[in-house]
mmCIF file of C-alpha atoms in Angstrom:
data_model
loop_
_atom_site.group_PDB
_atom_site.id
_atom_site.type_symbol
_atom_site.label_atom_id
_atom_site.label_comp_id
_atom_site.label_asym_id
_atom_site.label_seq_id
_atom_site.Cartn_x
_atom_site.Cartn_y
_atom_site.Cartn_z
ATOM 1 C CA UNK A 13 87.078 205.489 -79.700
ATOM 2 C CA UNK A 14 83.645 205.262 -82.410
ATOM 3 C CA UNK A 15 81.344 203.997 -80.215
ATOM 4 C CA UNK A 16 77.373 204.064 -80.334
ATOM 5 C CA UNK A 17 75.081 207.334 -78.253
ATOM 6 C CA UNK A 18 71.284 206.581 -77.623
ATOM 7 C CA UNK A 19 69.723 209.473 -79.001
ATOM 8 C CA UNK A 20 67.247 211.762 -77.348
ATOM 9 C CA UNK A 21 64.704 210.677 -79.853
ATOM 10 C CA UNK A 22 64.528 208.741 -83.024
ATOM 11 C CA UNK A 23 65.591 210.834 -86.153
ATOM 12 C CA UNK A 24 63.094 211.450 -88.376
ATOM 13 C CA UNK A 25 66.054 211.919 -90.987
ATOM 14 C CA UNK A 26 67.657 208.742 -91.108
ATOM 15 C CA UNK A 27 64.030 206.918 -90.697
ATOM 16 C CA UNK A 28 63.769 208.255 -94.458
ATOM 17 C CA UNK A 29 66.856 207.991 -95.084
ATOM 18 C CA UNK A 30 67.486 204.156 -94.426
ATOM 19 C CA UNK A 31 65.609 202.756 -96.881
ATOM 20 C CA UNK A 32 66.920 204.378 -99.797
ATOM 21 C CA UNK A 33 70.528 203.442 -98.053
ATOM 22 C CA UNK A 34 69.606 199.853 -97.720
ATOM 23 C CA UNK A 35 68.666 199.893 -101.490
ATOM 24 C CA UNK A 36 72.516 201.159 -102.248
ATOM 25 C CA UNK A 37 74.014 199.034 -99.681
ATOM 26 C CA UNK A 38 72.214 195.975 -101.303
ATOM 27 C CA UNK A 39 72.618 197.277 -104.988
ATOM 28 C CA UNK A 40 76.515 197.138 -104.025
ATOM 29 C CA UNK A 41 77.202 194.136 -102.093
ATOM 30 C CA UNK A 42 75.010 192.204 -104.132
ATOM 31 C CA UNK A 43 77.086 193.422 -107.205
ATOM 32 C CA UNK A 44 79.638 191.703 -105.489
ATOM 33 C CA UNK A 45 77.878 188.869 -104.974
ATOM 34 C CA UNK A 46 77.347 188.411 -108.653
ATOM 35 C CA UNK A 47 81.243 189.150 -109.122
ATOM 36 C CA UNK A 48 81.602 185.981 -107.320
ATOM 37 C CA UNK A 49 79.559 183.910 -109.214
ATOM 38 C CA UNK A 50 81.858 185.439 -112.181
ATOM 39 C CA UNK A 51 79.173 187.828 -113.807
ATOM 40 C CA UNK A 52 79.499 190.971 -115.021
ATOM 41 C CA UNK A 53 77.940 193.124 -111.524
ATOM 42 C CA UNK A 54 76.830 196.420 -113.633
ATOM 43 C CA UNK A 55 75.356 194.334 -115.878
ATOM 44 C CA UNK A 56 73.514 192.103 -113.186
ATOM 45 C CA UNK A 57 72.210 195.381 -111.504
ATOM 46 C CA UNK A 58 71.399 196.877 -115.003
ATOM 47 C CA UNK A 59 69.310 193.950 -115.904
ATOM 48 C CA UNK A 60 67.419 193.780 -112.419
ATOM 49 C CA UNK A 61 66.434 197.697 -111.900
ATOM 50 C CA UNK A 62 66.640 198.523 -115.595
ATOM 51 C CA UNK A 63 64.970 195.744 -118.045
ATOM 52 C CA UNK A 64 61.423 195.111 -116.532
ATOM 53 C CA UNK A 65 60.858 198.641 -117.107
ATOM 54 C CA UNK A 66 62.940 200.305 -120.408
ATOM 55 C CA UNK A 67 64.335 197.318 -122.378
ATOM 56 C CA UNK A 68 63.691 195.837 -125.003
ATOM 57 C CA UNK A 69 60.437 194.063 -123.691
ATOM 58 C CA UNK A 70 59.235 196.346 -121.185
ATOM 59 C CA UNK A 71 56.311 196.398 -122.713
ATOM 60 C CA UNK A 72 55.243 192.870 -121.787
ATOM 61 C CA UNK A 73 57.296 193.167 -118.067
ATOM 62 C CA UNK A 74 55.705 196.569 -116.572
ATOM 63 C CA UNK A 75 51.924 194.908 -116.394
ATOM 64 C CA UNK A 76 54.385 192.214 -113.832
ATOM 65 C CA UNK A 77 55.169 194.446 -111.845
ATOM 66 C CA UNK A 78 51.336 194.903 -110.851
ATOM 67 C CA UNK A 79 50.545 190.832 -110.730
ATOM 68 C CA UNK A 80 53.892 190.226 -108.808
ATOM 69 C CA UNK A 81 53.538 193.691 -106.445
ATOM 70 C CA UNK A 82 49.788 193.016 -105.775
ATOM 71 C CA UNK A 83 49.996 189.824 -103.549
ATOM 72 C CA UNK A 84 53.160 191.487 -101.678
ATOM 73 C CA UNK A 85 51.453 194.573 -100.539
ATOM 74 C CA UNK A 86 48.475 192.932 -99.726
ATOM 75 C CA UNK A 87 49.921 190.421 -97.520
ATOM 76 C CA UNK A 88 52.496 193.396 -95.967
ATOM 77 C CA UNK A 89 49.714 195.563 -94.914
ATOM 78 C CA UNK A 90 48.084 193.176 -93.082
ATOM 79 C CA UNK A 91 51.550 191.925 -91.389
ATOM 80 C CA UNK A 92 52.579 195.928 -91.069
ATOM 81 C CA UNK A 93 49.076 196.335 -88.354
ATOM 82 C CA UNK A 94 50.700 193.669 -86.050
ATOM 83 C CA UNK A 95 53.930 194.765 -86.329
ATOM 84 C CA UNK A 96 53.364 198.144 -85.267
ATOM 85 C CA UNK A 97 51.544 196.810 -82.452
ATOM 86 C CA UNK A 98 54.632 194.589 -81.368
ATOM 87 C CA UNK A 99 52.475 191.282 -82.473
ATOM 88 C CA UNK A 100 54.324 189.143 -85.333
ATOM 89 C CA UNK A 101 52.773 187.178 -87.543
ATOM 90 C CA UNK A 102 55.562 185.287 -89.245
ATOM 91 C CA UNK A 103 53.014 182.814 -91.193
ATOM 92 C CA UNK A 104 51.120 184.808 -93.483
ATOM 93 C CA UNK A 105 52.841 182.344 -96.123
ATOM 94 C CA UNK A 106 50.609 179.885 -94.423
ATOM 95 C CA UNK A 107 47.689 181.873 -94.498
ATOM 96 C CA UNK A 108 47.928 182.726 -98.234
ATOM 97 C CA UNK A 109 48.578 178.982 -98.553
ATOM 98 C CA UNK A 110 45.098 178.069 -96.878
ATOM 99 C CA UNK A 111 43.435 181.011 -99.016
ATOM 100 C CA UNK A 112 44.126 179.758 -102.132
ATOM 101 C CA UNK A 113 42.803 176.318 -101.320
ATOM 102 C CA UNK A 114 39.415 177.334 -99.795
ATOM 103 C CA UNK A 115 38.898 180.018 -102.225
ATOM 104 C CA UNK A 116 39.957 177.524 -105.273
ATOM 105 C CA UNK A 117 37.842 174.888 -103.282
ATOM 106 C CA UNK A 118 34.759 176.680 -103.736
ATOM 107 C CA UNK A 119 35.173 177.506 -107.161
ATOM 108 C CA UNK A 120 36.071 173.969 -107.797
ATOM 109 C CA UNK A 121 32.923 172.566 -106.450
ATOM 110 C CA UNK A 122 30.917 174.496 -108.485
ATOM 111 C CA UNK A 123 32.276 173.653 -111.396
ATOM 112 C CA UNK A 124 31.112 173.791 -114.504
ATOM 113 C CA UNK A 125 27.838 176.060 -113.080
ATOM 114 C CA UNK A 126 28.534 179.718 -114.724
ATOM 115 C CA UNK A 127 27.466 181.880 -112.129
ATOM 116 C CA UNK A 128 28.204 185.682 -111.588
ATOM 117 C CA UNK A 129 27.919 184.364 -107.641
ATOM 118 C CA UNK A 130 31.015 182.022 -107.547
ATOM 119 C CA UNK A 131 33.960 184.372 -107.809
ATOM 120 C CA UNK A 132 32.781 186.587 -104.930
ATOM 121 C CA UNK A 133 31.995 183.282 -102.664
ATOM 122 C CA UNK A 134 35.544 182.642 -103.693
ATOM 123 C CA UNK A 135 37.019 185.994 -102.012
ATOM 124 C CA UNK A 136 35.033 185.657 -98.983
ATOM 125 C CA UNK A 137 36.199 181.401 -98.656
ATOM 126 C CA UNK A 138 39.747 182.922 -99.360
ATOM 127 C CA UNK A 139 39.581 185.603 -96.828
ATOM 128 C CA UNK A 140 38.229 183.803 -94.212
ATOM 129 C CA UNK A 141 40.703 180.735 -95.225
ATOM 130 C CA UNK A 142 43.119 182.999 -93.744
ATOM 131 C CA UNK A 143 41.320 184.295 -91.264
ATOM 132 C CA UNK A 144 40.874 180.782 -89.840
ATOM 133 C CA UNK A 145 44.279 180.149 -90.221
ATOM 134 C CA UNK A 146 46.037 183.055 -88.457
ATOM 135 C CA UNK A 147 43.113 182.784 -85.592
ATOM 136 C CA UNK A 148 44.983 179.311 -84.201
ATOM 137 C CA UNK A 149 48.096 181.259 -82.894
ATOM 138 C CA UNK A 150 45.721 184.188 -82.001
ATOM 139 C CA UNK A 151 43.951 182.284 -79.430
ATOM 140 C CA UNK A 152 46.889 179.598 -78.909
ATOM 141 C CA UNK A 153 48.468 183.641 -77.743
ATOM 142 C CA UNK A 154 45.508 184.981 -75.721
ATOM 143 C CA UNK A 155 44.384 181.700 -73.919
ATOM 144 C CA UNK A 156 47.456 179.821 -73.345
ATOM 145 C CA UNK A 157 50.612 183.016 -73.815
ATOM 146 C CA UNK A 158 52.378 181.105 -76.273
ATOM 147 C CA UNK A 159 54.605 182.721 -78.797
ATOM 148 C CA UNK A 160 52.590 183.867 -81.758
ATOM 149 C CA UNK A 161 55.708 183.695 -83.819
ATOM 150 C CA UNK A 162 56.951 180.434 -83.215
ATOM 151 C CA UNK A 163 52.831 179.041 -83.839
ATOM 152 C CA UNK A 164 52.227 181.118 -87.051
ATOM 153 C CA UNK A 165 55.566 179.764 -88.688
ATOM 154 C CA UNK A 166 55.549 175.945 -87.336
ATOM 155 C CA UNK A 167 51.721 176.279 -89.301
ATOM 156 C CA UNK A 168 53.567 177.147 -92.829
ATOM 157 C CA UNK A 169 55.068 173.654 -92.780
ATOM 158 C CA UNK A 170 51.887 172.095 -92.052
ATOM 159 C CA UNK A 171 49.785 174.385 -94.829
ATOM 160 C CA UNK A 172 52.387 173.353 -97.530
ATOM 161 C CA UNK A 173 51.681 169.690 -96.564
ATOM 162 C CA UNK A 174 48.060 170.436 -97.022
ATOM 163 C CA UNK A 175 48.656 172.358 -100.565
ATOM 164 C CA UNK A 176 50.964 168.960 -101.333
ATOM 165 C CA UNK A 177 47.895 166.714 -100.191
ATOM 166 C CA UNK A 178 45.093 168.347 -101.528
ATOM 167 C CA UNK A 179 47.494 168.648 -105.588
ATOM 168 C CA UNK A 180 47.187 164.727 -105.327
ATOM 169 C CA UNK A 181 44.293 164.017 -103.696
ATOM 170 C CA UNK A 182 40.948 165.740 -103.487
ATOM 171 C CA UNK A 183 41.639 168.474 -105.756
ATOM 172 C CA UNK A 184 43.239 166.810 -108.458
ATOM 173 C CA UNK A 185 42.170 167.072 -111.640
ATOM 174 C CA UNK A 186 40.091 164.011 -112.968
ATOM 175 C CA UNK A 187 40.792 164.939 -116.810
ATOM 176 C CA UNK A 188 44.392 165.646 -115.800
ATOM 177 C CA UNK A 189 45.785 162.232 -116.612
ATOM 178 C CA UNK A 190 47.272 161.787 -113.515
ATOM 179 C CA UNK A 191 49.536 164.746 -112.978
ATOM 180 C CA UNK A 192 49.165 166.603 -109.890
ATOM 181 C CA UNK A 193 47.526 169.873 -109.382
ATOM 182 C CA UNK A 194 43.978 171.122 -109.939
ATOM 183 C CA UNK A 195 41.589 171.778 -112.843
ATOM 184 C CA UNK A 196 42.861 175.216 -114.695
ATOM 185 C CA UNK A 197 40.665 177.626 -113.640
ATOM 186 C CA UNK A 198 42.167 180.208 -115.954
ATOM 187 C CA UNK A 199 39.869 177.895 -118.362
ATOM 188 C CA UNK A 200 36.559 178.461 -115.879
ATOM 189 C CA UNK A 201 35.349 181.545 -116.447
ATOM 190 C CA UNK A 202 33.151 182.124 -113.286
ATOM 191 C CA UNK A 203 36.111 181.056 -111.354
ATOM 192 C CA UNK A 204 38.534 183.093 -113.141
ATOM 193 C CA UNK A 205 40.373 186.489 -111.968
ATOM 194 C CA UNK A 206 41.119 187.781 -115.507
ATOM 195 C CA UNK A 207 42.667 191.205 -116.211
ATOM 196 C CA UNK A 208 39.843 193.453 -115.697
ATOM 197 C CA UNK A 209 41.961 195.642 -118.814
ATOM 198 C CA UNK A 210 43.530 193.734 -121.220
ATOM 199 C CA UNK A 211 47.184 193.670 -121.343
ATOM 200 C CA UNK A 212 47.588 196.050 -118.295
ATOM 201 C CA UNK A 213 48.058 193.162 -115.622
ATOM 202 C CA UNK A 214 45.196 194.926 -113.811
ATOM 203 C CA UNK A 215 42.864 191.775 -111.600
ATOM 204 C CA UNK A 216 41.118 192.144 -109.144
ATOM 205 C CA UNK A 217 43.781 191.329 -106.642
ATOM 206 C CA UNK A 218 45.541 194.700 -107.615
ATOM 207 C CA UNK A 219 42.004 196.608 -106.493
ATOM 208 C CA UNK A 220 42.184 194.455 -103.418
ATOM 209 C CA UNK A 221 45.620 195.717 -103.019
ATOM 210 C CA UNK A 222 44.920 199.842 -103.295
ATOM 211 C CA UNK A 223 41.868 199.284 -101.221
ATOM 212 C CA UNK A 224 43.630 197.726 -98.450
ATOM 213 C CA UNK A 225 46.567 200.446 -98.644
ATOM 214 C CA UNK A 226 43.975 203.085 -98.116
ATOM 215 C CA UNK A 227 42.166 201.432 -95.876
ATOM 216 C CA UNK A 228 45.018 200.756 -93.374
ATOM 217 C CA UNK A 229 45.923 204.635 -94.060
ATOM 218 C CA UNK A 230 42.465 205.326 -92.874
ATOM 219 C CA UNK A 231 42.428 203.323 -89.809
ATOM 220 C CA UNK A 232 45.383 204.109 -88.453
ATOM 221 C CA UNK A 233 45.653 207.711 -88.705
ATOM 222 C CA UNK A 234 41.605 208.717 -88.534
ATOM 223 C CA UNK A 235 40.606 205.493 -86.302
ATOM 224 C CA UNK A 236 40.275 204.804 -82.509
ATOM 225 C CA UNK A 237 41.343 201.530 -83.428
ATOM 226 C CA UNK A 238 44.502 202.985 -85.350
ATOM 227 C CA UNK A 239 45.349 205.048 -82.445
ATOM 228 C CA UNK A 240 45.339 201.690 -80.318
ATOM 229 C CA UNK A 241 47.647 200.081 -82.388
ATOM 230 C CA UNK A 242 50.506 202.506 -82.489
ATOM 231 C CA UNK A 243 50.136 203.070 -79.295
ATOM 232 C CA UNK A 244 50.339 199.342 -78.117
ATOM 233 C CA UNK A 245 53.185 199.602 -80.306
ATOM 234 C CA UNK A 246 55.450 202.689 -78.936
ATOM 235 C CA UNK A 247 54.178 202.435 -75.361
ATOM 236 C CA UNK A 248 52.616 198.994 -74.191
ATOM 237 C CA UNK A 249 52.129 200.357 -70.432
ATOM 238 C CA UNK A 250 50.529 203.427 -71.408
ATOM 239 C CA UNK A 251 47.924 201.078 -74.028
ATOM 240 C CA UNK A 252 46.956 199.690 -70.767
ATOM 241 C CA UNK A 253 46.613 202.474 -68.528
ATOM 242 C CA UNK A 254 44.530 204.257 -72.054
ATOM 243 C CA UNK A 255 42.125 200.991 -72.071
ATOM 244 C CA UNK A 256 43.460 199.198 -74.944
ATOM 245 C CA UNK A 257 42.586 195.560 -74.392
ATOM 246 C CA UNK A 258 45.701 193.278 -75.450
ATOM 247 C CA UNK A 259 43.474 190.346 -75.770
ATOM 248 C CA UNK A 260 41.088 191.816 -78.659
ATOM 249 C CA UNK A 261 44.050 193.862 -80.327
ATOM 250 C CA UNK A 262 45.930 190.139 -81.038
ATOM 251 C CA UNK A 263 42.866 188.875 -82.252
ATOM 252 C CA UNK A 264 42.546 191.394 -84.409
ATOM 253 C CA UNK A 265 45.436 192.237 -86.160
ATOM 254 C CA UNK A 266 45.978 188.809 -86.299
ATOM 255 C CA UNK A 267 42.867 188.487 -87.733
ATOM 256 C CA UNK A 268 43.377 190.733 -90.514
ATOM 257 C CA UNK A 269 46.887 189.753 -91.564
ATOM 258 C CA UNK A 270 45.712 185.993 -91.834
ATOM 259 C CA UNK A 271 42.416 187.640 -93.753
ATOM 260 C CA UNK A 272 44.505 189.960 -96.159
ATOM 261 C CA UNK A 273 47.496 187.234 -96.828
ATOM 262 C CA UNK A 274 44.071 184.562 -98.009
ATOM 263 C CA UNK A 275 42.733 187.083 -100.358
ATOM 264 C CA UNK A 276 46.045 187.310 -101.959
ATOM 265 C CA UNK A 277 46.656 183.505 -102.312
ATOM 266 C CA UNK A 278 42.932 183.372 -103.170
ATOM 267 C CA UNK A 279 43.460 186.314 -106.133
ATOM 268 C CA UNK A 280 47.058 184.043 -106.907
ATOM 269 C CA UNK A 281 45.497 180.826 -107.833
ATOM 270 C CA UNK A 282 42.467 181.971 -109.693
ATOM 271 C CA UNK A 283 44.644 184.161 -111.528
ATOM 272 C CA UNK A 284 48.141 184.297 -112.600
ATOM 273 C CA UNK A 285 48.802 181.060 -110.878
ATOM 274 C CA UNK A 286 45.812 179.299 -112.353
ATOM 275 C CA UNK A 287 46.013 176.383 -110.553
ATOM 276 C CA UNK A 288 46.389 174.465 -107.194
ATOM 277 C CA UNK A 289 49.883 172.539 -107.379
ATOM 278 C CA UNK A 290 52.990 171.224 -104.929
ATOM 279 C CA UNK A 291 54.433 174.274 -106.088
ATOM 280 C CA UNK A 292 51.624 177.054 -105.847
ATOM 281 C CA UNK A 293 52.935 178.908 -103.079
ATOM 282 C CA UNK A 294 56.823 181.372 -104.176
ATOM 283 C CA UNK A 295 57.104 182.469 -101.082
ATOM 284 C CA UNK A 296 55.403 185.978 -101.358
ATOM 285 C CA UNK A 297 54.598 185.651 -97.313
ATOM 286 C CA UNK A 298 57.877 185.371 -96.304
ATOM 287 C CA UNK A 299 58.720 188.322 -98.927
ATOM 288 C CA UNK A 300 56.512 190.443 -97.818
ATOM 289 C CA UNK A 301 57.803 191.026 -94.201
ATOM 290 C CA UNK A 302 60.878 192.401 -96.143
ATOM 291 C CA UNK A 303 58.015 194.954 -98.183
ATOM 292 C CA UNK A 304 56.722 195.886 -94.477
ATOM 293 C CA UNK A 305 59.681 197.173 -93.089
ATOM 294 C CA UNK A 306 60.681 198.069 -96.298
ATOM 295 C CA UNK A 307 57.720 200.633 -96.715
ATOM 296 C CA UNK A 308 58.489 201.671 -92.801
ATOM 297 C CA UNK A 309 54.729 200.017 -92.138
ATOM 298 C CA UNK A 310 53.277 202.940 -93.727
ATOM 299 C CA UNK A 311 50.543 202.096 -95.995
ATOM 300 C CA UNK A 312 52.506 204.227 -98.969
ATOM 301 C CA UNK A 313 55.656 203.021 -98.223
ATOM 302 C CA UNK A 314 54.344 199.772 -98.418
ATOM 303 C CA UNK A 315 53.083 200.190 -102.117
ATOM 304 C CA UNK A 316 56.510 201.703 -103.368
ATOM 305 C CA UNK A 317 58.378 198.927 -101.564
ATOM 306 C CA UNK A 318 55.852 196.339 -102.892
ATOM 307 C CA UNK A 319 56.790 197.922 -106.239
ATOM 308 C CA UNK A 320 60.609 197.738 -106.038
ATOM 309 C CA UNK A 321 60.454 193.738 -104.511
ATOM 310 C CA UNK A 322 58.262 193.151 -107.585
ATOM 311 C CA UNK A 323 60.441 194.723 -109.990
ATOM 312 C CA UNK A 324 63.408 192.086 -108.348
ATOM 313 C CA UNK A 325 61.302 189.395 -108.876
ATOM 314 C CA UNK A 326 61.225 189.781 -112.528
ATOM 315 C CA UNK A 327 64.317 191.637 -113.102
ATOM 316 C CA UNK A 328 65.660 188.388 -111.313
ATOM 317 C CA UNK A 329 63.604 186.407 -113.692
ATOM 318 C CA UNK A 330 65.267 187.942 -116.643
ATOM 319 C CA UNK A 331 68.856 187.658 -115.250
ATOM 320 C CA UNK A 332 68.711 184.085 -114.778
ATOM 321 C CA UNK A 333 67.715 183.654 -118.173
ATOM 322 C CA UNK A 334 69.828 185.939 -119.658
ATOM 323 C CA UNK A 335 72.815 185.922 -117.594
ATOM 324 C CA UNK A 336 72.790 182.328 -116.102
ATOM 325 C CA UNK A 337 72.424 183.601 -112.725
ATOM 326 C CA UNK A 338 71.591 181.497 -109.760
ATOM 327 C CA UNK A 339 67.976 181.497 -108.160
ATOM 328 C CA UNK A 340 69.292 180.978 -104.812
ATOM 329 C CA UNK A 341 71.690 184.405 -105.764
ATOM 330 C CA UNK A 342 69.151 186.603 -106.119
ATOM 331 C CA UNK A 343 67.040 185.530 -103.448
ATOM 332 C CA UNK A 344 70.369 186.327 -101.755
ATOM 333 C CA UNK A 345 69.759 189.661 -103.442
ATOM 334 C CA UNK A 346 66.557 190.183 -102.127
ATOM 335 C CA UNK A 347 67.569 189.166 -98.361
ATOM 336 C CA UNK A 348 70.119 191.722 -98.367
ATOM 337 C CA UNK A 349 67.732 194.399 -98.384
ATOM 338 C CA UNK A 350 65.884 193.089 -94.817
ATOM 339 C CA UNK A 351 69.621 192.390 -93.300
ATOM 340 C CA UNK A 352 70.811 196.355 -94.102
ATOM 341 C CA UNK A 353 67.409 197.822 -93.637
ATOM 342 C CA UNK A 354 67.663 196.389 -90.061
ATOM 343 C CA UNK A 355 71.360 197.134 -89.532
ATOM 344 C CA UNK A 356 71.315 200.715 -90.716
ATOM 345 C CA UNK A 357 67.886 201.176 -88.772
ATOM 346 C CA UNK A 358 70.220 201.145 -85.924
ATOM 347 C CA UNK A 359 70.707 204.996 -86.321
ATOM 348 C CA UNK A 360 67.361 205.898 -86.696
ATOM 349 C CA UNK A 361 67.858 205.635 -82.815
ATOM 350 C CA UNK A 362 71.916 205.748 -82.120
ATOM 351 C CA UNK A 363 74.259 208.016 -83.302
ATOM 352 C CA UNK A 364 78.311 207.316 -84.109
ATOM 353 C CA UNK A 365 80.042 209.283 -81.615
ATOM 354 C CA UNK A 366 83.628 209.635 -81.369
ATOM 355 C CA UNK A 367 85.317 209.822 -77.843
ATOM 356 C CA UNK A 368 85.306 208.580 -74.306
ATOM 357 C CA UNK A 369 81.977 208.761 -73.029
ATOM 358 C CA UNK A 370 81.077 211.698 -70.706
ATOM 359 C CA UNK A 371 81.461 210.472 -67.175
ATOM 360 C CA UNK A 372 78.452 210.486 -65.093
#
C-alpha cells in the first residue's frame, strides 16, 4: 500500500529540489502537449530553452530576456512579502494596470514641456497608482474581514475596463486619427524609459527590479519587519503572542505589492510598451505568482525564476512564428510549471511510504 507520511519537518532537500523537477516535469508533458498539436516536441523545447539565447539571433533576443524578466520580478517580490505572510494578493495585474495609467497620465499632461522632473513624477504617480489600488482590499480586509483574494482579483476586471476607457477616451491621442490608445511616448523624450545602454535592454525598470530583489533580501533577513513576516507566515499564533499586529502587516505588504506591481506597469508603458492601449496589459501579474513560488519567495530565486518565465515568453514568441504553435499552447506551457511546482511541493512536507501504517 504507497500511501503519503507527514514528515517530522519539511525537507530542505526536496524544497531545492522541486523546482528544478517541476522544470523537467513541465519540459516533458508539455513536449507532449506539442505532440498533440502534431509538432515536432524536441524541436518545440529546443526552440523555447535554446533560441533566445544561442541561435541564430540571440543576439537581438538575450537584451528580452531583461525587458520581459524585469516587470515579472518586480511584481513577484512584492506578491512573494504577502505570501510568506499567508496574505494573497491575487491582483497585482490590476495594480500594474492602474500604474501604467497614472504614471503615463502624468507624463501625458505635461506634454510637450521637456523637463528632467517628469519621468521621476512618473515613478512616484506609478507607484502610488498601485499603491492606491492594492490599499482597497487592504482596508476592505482589516475593517470589514473580507477575503483579500477574492477583492484584489474582482478589481483586475474593473482596472482593464478603466485601461479600455481611458485608450478611447481621455487619453487618446488627438493626432492619432481616431485609433485608440495614447500618444507614443517612446517619441517624448522626458516621458520616455529608454535603454540606459544601448542595445543591452537595460531601463530603468531593470534597476527597479535588482533594487527591489535586494531590498526584500534585506528586509527580511536583517529587518524586524522581515522577521514579522515569516513569522506571521510559519506561526500566526505565535506573531500574536510576539506583538506582530495583523492589521498593519496587511496594510503593508499589501501596500508594497500594489506599489512594486505600479512601478512595473509604470516602467512597461513608458518603455517597451510605449503606449496606453485595450491591449497594454500581457498578463505579467498573473505570471508572476508562478515566478514567486517559482523562486521559493526568496528574493534570488525570484530573479532566476523571473529569468527562466522570461526566456518562455520569447522562446514562445519564436515558436509560434517559426513552428505555427498555438498561443493558448504555450501559455499551457507556462501553467504547467505552477500546477507541478505545487503538486511535487507536496513532498517538501510528505514522504511516499510503502506499507500499512503503524498502529497507534
Amino acid at each position: 500500500m504507497i500511501r503519503l507520511e507527514k514528515r517530522p519537518q519539511p525537507s530542505r532537500v526536496w524544497s531545492m529540489a522541486t523546482p528544478l523537477l517541476a522544470v523537467l516535469a513541465t519540459m516533458v508533458m508539455g513536449g507532449l502537449l506539442f505532440a498533440t498539436l502534431g509538432k515536432n516536441p524536441v524541436e518545440a523545447i529546443r526552440t523555447i530553452f535554446w533560441e533566445p539565447l544561442f541561435g541564430e539571433f540571440a543576439f537581438y533576443y538575450r537584451p528580452q530576456l531583461l525587458v520581459k524578466g524585469a516587470p515579472l520580478v518586480l511584481i513577484a517580490i512584492g506578491l512573494s512579502l504577502g505570501f510568506r505572510a499567508g496574505i494573497w494578493n491575487i491582483g497585482a495585474e490590476g495594480q500594474y494596470i492602474i500604474g501604467a495609467l497614472t504614471g503615463a497620465g502624468v507624463g501625458l499632461a505635461f506634454y510637450p514641456t521637456d523637463s528632467w522632473v517628469i519621468f521621476p513624477l512618473m515613478v512616484l504617480a506609478g507607484a502610488l497608482g498601485g499603491w492606491a489600488w492594492a490599499m482597497i482590499p487592504a482596508v476592505l480586509k482589516t475593517r470589514f474581514g473580507t477575503n483579500e483574494i477574492l477583492v484584489s482579483l474582482m478589481l483586475v476586471y474593473v482596472a482593464e475596463q478603466l485601461l479600455a476607457s481611458m485608450s478611447l477616451g481621455l487619453m487618446k491621442n488627438p493626432e492619432g486619427f481616431g485609433f485608440p490608445g495614447s500618444r507614443n511616448l517612446q517619441q517624448y523624450e522626458s516621458a520616455h524609459n529608454a535603454e540606459l545602454i544601448a542595445g543591452t535592454g537595460m531601463h530603468w525598470g531593470v534597476v527597479a527590479a535588482m533594487i527591489a530583489v535586494i531590498f526584500s533580501y534585506v528586509l527580511l533577513n536583517r529587518h524586524m519587519l522581515g522577521y514579522h513576516i515569516r513569522l506571521t507566515g510559519e506561526a500566526p499564533r505565535a506573531a500574536r503572542f510576539a506583538g506582530v499586529k495583523p492589521a498593519r502587516l496587511v496594510l503593508f505588504c499589501l501596500g508594497m505589492s500594489g506599489a512594486l506591481a505600479g512601478l512595473a506597469g509604470m516602467f512597461e508603458v513608458s518603455g517597451p510598451s510605449g503606449q496606453v492601449s485595450i491591449d497594454f496589459n500581457v498578463g505579467y501579474g498573473f505570471t508572476a505568482i508562478i515566478v514567486a513560488f517559482l523562486g521559493r519567495l526568496h528574493p534570488v530565486g525570484i530573479l532566476l525564476a523571473g529569468a527562466l518565465m522570461a526566456l518562455t515568453y520569447i522562446g514562445g514568441d519564436i515558436a509560434q512564428g517559426n513552428l505555427g504553435l498555438p498561443s493558448s499552447a504555450i501559455q499551457v506551457f507556462q501553467g504547467m510549471l505552477l500546477f507541478f511546482l505545487l503538486a511535487l511541493d507536496l513532498l517538501t512536507n510528505y514522504r511516499i511510504a510503502i506499507g500499512k501504517p503503524e498502529a497507534l
